Amino acid sequence: MSDLTYPDAGATEHDELPSGYHHFRMSIDLGRGDALMRRAADAVMTFGVQRGAGLRPVTSAPRAAVGVLVIGRAGFGPLALSIPCSVVWATDEPRRAGFGYGTLAGHPERGEEAFLVNHDADDVVRFHVRSFSAPARWFTRAAGPLLHVATDAASRRYLTAMRRLVE
């Protein structure tokens, strides 16, 4: 965890996010039932949501666990942007599954993003994405408020990807 580019490791595991960052929180209802929960948990824990959102992740393990390295790639060819992260927390229980990963050196932002599926007592399966971030490189700082628009749009792609993955 010492290679993280921010001090608040693990903060996305709970809904209280640290101040001084741009925050994103969004949830969608996926449907009902144990079978749906298992499909959604598998999609989250095997980085299917990232693949579905177009990030083409390369991971150091097939399933999310603390310490797993995740290198996403956005864009194509020599202009592709490397997005290095490390999983800082993970849970894989029958009614709650997900993880949070934090930024490493070279990432265009600094902060953390979480992907969590829970199967509520009312039998509804919900997918949650939450993050906190701030610019870390010259081009993200230069983007100003447009960076938040782009970051939020990318996070919404995770929600769309999850919907497709569990249909």
Tab-separated table of C-alpha atoms in Angstrom:
chain	number	residue	atom	x	y	z
A	1	MET	CA	0.000	0.000	0.000
A	2	SER	CA	2.989	2.308	0.347
A	3	ASP	CA	3.002	2.976	-3.418
A	4	LEU	CA	-0.457	4.545	-3.367
A	5	THR	CA	-0.580	8.182	-4.459
A	6	TYR	CA	-3.023	9.317	-1.747
A	7	PRO	CA	-3.256	8.899	2.043
A	8	ASP	CA	-6.844	7.664	2.499
A	9	ALA	CA	-6.535	3.972	1.551
A	10	GLY	CA	-9.709	1.984	2.047
A	11	ALA	CA	-12.056	4.949	2.384
A	12	THR	CA	-14.389	3.723	-0.387
A	13	GLU	CA	-15.323	0.636	1.609
A	14	HIS	CA	-17.752	2.870	3.492
A	15	ASP	CA	-19.936	5.666	2.207
A	16	GLU	CA	-18.058	8.415	4.086
A	17	LEU	CA	-15.495	9.720	1.577
A	18	PRO	CA	-12.574	12.000	2.489
A	19	SER	CA	-12.766	15.737	1.895
A	20	GLY	CA	-10.581	17.553	-0.605
A	21	TYR	CA	-11.522	15.331	-3.564
A	22	HIS	CA	-14.190	15.146	-6.243
A	23	HIS	CA	-16.759	12.528	-5.129
A	24	PHE	CA	-18.857	10.217	-7.283
A	25	ARG	CA	-21.616	7.955	-5.960
A	26	MET	CA	-24.159	6.101	-8.030
A	27	SER	CA	-26.157	2.898	-7.603
A	28	ILE	CA	-28.474	0.889	-9.799
A	29	ASP	CA	-30.948	-1.861	-9.020
A	30	LEU	CA	-30.085	-4.936	-11.082
A	31	GLY	CA	-33.055	-7.099	-10.162
A	32	ARG	CA	-33.768	-9.782	-7.595
A	33	GLY	CA	-32.527	-13.146	-6.426
A	34	ASP	CA	-29.551	-15.257	-5.456
A	35	ALA	CA	-28.643	-16.255	-9.018
A	36	LEU	CA	-28.440	-12.609	-10.084
A	37	MET	CA	-26.300	-11.825	-7.034
A	38	ARG	CA	-23.857	-14.587	-7.964
A	39	ARG	CA	-23.575	-13.340	-11.577
A	40	ALA	CA	-23.084	-9.740	-10.460
A	41	ALA	CA	-20.520	-10.688	-7.788
A	42	ASP	CA	-18.562	-12.714	-10.339
A	43	ALA	CA	-18.610	-9.798	-12.800
A	44	VAL	CA	-17.243	-7.462	-10.126
A	45	MET	CA	-14.660	-9.775	-8.597
A	46	THR	CA	-13.183	-10.874	-11.966
A	47	PHE	CA	-12.834	-7.307	-13.322
A	48	GLY	CA	-15.620	-7.890	-15.853
A	49	VAL	CA	-17.048	-4.451	-15.146
A	50	GLN	CA	-13.752	-2.813	-16.125
A	51	ARG	CA	-13.545	-4.899	-19.315
A	52	GLY	CA	-17.164	-4.076	-20.106
A	53	ALA	CA	-16.422	-0.367	-19.700
A	54	GLY	CA	-13.572	-0.635	-22.229
A	55	LEU	CA	-10.550	-0.405	-19.916
A	56	ARG	CA	-8.849	-3.639	-21.021
A	57	PRO	CA	-7.381	-4.381	-17.559
A	58	VAL	CA	-4.264	-6.476	-17.064
A	59	THR	CA	-4.315	-7.932	-13.555
A	60	SER	CA	-1.841	-9.783	-11.354
A	61	ALA	CA	-4.570	-12.265	-10.315
A	62	PRO	CA	-7.874	-13.390	-11.864
A	63	ARG	CA	-9.977	-12.205	-8.893
A	64	ALA	CA	-9.910	-9.051	-6.821
A	65	ALA	CA	-8.045	-9.376	-3.521
A	66	VAL	CA	-5.992	-6.961	-1.470
A	67	GLY	CA	-2.696	-6.282	-3.230
A	68	VAL	CA	-3.782	-7.339	-6.723
A	69	LEU	CA	-2.385	-4.962	-9.324
A	70	VAL	CA	-4.760	-3.699	-12.011
A	71	ILE	CA	-3.413	-1.833	-15.017
A	72	GLY	CA	-6.233	-0.423	-17.119
A	73	ARG	CA	-5.660	0.869	-20.632
A	74	ALA	CA	-7.779	3.671	-22.073
A	75	GLY	CA	-7.396	4.597	-25.725
A	76	PHE	CA	-5.528	2.761	-28.451
A	77	GLY	CA	-2.016	2.229	-29.744
A	78	PRO	CA	0.775	4.556	-28.667
A	79	LEU	CA	-1.781	7.055	-27.352
A	80	ALA	CA	-3.270	4.551	-24.896
A	81	LEU	CA	-3.208	5.795	-21.342
A	82	SER	CA	-1.926	3.462	-18.633
A	83	ILE	CA	-4.101	3.519	-15.505
A	84	PRO	CA	-2.263	1.661	-12.682
A	85	CYS	CA	-4.111	0.742	-9.480
A	86	SER	CA	-3.844	-1.659	-6.577
A	87	VAL	CA	-6.746	-3.334	-4.769
A	88	VAL	CA	-6.849	-1.891	-1.237
A	89	TRP	CA	-9.889	-3.729	0.121
A	90	ALA	CA	-12.044	-6.633	-1.026
A	91	THR	CA	-15.005	-8.599	0.242
A	92	ASP	CA	-16.612	-11.675	-1.272
A	93	GLU	CA	-19.549	-12.806	0.839
A	94	PRO	CA	-22.867	-14.356	-0.208
A	95	ARG	CA	-24.781	-11.054	0.106
A	96	ARG	CA	-21.967	-8.511	-0.407
A	97	ALA	CA	-19.097	-8.594	-2.898
A	98	GLY	CA	-16.755	-5.979	-4.212
A	99	PHE	CA	-13.488	-4.155	-3.931
A	100	GLY	CA	-11.833	-0.793	-3.998
A	101	TYR	CA	-8.647	0.068	-5.792
A	102	GLY	CA	-6.323	2.968	-5.324
A	103	THR	CA	-4.141	4.886	-7.709
A	104	LEU	CA	-0.445	4.212	-8.196
A	105	ALA	CA	2.297	6.400	-9.695
A	106	GLY	CA	1.569	7.137	-13.353
A	107	HIS	CA	-2.219	7.227	-12.926
A	108	PRO	CA	-3.711	10.471	-14.282
A	109	GLU	CA	-5.599	10.999	-11.018
A	110	ARG	CA	-5.039	10.232	-7.359
A	111	GLY	CA	-7.718	8.600	-5.277
A	112	GLU	CA	-9.800	5.467	-5.006
A	113	GLU	CA	-12.722	3.795	-6.730
A	114	ALA	CA	-15.019	1.065	-5.425
A	115	PHE	CA	-17.335	-1.452	-7.046
A	116	LEU	CA	-19.786	-3.161	-4.717
A	117	VAL	CA	-22.769	-5.444	-5.203
A	118	ASN	CA	-25.127	-6.156	-2.360
A	119	HIS	CA	-28.193	-8.356	-2.015
A	120	ASP	CA	-30.500	-6.479	0.321
A	121	ALA	CA	-32.971	-7.964	2.780
A	122	ASP	CA	-35.743	-6.936	0.349
A	123	ASP	CA	-34.148	-9.372	-2.216
A	124	VAL	CA	-32.970	-6.497	-4.486
A	125	VAL	CA	-29.473	-6.766	-5.914
A	126	ARG	CA	-27.822	-3.354	-6.167
A	127	PHE	CA	-24.571	-2.295	-7.800
A	128	HIS	CA	-22.729	0.683	-6.327
A	129	VAL	CA	-19.837	2.687	-7.734
A	130	ARG	CA	-18.222	5.307	-5.543
A	131	SER	CA	-14.982	7.182	-5.809
A	132	PHE	CA	-12.933	10.124	-4.720
A	133	SER	CA	-10.331	11.649	-6.987
A	134	ALA	CA	-8.155	14.647	-7.738
A	135	PRO	CA	-5.886	15.446	-10.708
A	136	ALA	CA	-2.394	13.965	-10.484
A	137	ARG	CA	-0.735	14.814	-13.815
A	138	TRP	CA	-0.287	18.027	-15.763
A	139	PHE	CA	-2.909	17.168	-18.370
A	140	THR	CA	-5.573	16.280	-15.806
A	141	ARG	CA	-4.845	19.466	-13.863
A	142	ALA	CA	-5.073	21.454	-17.130
A	143	ALA	CA	-8.489	19.886	-17.862
A	144	GLY	CA	-9.961	21.730	-14.879
A	145	PRO	CA	-13.682	21.054	-14.356
A	146	LEU	CA	-13.840	18.996	-17.558
A	147	LEU	CA	-11.906	16.308	-15.707
A	148	HIS	CA	-14.896	15.735	-13.388
A	149	VAL	CA	-17.227	15.445	-16.369
A	150	ALA	CA	-14.926	12.838	-17.946
A	151	THR	CA	-14.424	10.962	-14.665
A	152	ASP	CA	-18.164	10.817	-13.973
A	153	ALA	CA	-18.857	9.623	-17.534
A	154	ALA	CA	-16.284	6.840	-17.110
A	155	SER	CA	-17.904	5.797	-13.827
A	156	ARG	CA	-21.324	5.670	-15.497
A	157	ARG	CA	-19.853	3.274	-18.079
A	158	TYR	CA	-19.251	0.811	-15.226
A	159	LEU	CA	-22.957	0.910	-14.389
A	160	THR	CA	-23.909	0.316	-18.019
A	161	ALA	CA	-21.375	-2.519	-18.290
A	162	MET	CA	-22.754	-4.232	-15.196
A	163	ARG	CA	-26.297	-4.047	-16.531
A	164	ARG	CA	-25.155	-5.743	-19.750
A	165	LEU	CA	-23.114	-8.376	-17.902
A	166	VAL	CA	-25.990	-9.638	-15.762
A	167	GLU	CA	-28.787	-9.580	-18.360
